[in-house]
PDB file of C-alpha atoms in Angstrom:
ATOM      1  CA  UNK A   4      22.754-137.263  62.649  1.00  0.00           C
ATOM      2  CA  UNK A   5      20.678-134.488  62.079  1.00  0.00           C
ATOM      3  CA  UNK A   6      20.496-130.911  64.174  1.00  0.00           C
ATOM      4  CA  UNK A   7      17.938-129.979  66.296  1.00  0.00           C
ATOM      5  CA  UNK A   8      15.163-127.908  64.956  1.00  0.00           C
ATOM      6  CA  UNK A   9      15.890-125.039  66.514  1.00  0.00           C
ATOM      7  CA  UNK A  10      19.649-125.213  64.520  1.00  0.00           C
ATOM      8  CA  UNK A  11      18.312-125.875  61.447  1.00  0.00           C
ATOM      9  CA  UNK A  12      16.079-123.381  61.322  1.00  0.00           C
ATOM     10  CA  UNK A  13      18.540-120.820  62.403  1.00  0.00           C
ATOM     11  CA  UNK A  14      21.042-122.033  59.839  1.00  0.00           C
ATOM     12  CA  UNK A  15      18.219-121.858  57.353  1.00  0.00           C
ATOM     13  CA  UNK A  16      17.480-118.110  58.464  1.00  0.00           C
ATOM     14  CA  UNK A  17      20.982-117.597  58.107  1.00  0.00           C
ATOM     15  CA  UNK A  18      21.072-118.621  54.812  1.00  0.00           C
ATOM     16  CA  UNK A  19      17.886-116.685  53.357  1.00  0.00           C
ATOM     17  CA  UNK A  20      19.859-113.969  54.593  1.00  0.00           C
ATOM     18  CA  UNK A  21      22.954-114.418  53.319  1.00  0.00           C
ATOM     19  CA  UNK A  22      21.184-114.877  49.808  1.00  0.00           C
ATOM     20  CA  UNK A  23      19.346-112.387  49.215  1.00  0.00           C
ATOM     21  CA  UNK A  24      22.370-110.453  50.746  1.00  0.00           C
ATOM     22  CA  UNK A  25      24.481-112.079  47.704  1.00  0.00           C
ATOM     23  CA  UNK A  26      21.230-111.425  45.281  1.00  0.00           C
ATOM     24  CA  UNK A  27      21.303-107.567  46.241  1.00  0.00           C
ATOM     25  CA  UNK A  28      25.211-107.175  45.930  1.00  0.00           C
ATOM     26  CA  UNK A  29      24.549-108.895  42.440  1.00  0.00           C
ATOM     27  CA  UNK A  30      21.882-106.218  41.358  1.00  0.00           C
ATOM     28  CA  UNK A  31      24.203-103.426  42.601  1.00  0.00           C
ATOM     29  CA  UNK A  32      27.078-104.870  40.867  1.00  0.00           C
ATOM     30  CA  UNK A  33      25.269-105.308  37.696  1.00  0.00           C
ATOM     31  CA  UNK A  34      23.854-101.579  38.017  1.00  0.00           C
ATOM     32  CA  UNK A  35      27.282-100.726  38.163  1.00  0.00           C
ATOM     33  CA  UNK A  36      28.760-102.772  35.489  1.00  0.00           C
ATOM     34  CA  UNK A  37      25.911-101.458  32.998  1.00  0.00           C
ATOM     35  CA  UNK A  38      26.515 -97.576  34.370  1.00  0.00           C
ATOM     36  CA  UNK A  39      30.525 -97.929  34.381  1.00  0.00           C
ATOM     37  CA  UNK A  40      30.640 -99.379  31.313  1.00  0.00           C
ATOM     38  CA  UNK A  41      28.339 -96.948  29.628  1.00  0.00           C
ATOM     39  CA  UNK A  42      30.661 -93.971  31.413  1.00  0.00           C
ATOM     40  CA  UNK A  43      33.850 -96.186  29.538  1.00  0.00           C
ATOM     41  CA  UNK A  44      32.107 -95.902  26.570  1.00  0.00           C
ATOM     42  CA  UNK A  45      31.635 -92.079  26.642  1.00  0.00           C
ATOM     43  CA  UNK A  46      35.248 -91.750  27.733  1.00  0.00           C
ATOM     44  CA  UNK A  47      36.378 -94.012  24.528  1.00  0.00           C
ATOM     45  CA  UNK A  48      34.234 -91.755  22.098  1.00  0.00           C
ATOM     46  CA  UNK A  49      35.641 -88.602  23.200  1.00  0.00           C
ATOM     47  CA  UNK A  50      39.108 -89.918  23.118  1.00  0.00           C
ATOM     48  CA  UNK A  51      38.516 -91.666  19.522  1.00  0.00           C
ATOM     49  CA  UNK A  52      37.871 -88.244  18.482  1.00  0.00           C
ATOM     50  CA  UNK A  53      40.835 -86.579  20.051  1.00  0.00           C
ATOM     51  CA  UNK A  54      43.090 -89.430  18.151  1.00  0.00           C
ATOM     52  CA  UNK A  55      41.222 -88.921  14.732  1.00  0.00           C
ATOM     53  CA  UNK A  56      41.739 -84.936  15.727  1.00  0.00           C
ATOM     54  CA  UNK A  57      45.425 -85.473  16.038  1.00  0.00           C
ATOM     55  CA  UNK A  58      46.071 -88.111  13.342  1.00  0.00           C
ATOM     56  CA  UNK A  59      44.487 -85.330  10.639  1.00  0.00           C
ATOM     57  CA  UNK A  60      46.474 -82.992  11.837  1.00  0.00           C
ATOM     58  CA  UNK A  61      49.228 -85.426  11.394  1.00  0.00           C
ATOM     59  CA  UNK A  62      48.513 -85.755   7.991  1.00  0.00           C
ATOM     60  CA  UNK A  63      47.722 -82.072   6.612  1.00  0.00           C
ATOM     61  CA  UNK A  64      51.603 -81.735   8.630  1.00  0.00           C
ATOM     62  CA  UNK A  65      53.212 -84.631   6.349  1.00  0.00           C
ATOM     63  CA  UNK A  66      51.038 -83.267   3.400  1.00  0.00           C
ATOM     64  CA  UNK A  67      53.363 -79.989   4.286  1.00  0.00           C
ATOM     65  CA  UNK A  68      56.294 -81.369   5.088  1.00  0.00           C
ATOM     66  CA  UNK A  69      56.310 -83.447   1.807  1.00  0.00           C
ATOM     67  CA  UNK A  70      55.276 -80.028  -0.188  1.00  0.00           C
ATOM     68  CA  UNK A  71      58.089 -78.301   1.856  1.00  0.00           C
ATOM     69  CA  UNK A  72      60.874 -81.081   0.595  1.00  0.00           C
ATOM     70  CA  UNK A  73      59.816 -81.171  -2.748  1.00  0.00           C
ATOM     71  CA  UNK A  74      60.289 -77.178  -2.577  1.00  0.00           C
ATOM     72  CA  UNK A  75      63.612 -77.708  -0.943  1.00  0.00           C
ATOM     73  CA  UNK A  76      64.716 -80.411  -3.673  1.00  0.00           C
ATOM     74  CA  UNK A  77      63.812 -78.068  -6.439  1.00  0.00           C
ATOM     75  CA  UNK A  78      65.741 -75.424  -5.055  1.00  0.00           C
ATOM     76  CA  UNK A  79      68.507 -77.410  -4.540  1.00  0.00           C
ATOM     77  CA  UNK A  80      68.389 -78.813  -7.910  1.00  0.00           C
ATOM     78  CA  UNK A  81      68.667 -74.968  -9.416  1.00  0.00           C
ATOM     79  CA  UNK A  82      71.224 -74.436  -7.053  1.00  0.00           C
ATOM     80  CA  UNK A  83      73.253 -77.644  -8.539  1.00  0.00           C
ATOM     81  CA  UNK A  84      72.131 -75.967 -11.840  1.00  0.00           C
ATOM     82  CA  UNK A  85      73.851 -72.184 -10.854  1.00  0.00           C
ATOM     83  CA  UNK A  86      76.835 -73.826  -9.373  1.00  0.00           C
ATOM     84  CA  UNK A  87      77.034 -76.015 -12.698  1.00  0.00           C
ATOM     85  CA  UNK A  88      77.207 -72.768 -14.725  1.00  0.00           C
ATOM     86  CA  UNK A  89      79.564 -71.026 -12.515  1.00  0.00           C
ATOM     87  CA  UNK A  90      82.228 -73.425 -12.400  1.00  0.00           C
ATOM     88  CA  UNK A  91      82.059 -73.579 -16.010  1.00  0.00           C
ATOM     89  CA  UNK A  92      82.683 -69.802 -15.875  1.00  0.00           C
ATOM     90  CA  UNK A  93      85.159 -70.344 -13.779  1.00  0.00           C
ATOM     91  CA  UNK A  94      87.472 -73.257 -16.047  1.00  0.00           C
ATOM     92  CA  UNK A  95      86.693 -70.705 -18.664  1.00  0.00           C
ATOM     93  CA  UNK A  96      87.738 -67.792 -16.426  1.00  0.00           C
ATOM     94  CA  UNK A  97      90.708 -70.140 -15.198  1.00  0.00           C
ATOM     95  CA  UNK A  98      92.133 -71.333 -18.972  1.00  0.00           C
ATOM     96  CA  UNK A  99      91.817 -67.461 -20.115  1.00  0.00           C
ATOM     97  CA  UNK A 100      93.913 -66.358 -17.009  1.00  0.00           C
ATOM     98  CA  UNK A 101      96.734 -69.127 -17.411  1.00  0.00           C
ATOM     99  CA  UNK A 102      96.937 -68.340 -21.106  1.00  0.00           C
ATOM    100  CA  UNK A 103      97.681 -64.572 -19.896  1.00  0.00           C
ATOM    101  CA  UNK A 104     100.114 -65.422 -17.316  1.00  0.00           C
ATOM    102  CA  UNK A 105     101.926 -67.602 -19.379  1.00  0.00           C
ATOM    103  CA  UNK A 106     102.279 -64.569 -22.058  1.00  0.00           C
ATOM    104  CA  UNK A 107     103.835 -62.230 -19.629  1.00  0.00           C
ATOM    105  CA  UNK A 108     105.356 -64.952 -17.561  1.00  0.00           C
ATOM    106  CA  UNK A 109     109.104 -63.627 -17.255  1.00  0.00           C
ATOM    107  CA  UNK A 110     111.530 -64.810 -20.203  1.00  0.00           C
ATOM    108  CA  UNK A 111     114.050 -67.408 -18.887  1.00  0.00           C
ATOM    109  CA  UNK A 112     116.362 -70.159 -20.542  1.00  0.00           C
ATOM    110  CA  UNK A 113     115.368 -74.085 -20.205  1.00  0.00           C
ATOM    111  CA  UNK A 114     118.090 -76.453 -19.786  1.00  0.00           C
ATOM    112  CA  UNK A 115     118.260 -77.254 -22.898  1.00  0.00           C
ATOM    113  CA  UNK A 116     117.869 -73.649 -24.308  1.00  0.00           C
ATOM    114  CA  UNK A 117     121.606 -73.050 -22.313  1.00  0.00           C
ATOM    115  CA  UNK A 118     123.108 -76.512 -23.624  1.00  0.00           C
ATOM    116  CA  UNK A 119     122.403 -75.460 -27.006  1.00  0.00           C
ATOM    117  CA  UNK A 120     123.499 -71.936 -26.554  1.00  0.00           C
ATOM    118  CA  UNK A 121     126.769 -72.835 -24.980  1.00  0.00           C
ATOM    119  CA  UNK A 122     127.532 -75.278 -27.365  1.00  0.00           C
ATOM    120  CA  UNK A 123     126.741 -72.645 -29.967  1.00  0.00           C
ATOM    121  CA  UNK A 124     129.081 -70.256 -28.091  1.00  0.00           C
ATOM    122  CA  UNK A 125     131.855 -72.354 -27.860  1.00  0.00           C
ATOM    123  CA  UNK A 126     132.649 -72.568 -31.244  1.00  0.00           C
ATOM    124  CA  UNK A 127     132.189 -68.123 -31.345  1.00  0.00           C
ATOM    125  CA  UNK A 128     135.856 -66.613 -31.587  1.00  0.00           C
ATOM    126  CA  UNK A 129     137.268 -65.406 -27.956  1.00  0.00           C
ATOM    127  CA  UNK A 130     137.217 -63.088 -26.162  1.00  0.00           C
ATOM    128  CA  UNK A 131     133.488 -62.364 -26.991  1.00  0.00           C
ATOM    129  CA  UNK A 132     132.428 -59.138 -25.623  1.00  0.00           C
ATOM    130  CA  UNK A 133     128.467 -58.620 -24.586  1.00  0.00           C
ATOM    131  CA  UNK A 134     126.869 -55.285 -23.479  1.00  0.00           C
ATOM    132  CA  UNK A 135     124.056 -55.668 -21.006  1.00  0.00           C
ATOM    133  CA  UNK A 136     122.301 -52.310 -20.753  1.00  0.00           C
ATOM    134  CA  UNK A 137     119.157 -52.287 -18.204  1.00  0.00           C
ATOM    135  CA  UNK A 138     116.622 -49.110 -18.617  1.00  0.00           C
ATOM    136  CA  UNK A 139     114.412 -50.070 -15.977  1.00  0.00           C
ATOM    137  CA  UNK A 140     112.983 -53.907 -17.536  1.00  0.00           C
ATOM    138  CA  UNK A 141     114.008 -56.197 -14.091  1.00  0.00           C
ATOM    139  CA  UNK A 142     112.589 -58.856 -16.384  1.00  0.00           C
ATOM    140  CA  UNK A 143     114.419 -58.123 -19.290  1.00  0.00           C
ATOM    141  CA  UNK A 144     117.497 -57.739 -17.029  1.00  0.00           C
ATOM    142  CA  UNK A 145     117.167 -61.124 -15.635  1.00  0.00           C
ATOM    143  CA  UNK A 146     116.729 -62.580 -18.691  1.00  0.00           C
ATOM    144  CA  UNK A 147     120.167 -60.932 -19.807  1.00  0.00           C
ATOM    145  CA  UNK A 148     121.754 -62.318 -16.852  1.00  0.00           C
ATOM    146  CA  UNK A 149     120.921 -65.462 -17.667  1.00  0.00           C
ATOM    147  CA  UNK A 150     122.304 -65.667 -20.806  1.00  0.00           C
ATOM    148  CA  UNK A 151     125.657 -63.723 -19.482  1.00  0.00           C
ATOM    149  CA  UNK A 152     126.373 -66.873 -17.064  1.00  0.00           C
ATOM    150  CA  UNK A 153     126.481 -69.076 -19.834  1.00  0.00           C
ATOM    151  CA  UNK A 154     129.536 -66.684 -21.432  1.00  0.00           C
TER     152      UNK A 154
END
């Protein structure tokens, strides 16, 4: 069945309408797709710059920091060098001070020193008479001592 004249063309009316409705939504959409997108391109330019802006500065900072280590590793190495030097001074330093001590290191008798003495004693006539005499030598005096507890 088809509608009465009068519906058809109102429906057809209708429709004219509600095409070139769509047809000038269209046009302003495209306008603003082409304008928007040309405003997104701006935007992407000036921000590409900013990024290339901060990735050189980026790299003239690692440029630095790389100058900055290798002037830290050299100084450490001449540090490692100096410290090198000064503990050999110091074994040097060291040896030369144990050899000293160990010449003024107070006189005393090893185990063996007061076997060998007592046996050598023992055999000496009795009673053996022994003077110790101390003028102010507390090492020397010691040292006497040591020998008188053996007698």
């Amino acid at each position: 069945m088809w509608p009465s004249y009068e519906t058809a063309s109102s429906i057809y009316d209708k429709a004219n309408i509600a095409l070139l409705l769509g047809l000038v939504i269209g046009v302003i959409a495209t306008v603003l797709i082409v304008w928007m997108g040309n405003v997104k391109e701006e935007y992407l330019k000036l921000n590409v710059g900013t990024a290339n802006a901060i990735a050189e500065k980026a790299r003239v900072d690692a440029a630095n920091a790389n100058i900055q280590a290798a002037d830290a590793n050299e100084r450490t190495a001449n540090i490692e060098k100096h410290n090198l030097e000064l503990q050999t001074t110091l074994e040097r330093e060291r040896s030369a001070r144990l050899k000293l001590e160990a010449q003024i290191a107070p006189r005393s008798l090893a185990t063996a020193q007061r076997e060998a003495l007592d046996k050598a004693l023992s055999s000496a006539p009795k009673p053996l008479t022994v003077k110790l005499i101390l003028l102010g030598d507390q090492e020397a005096g010691m040292y006497g001592e040591q020998i008188l507890s053996i007698l």
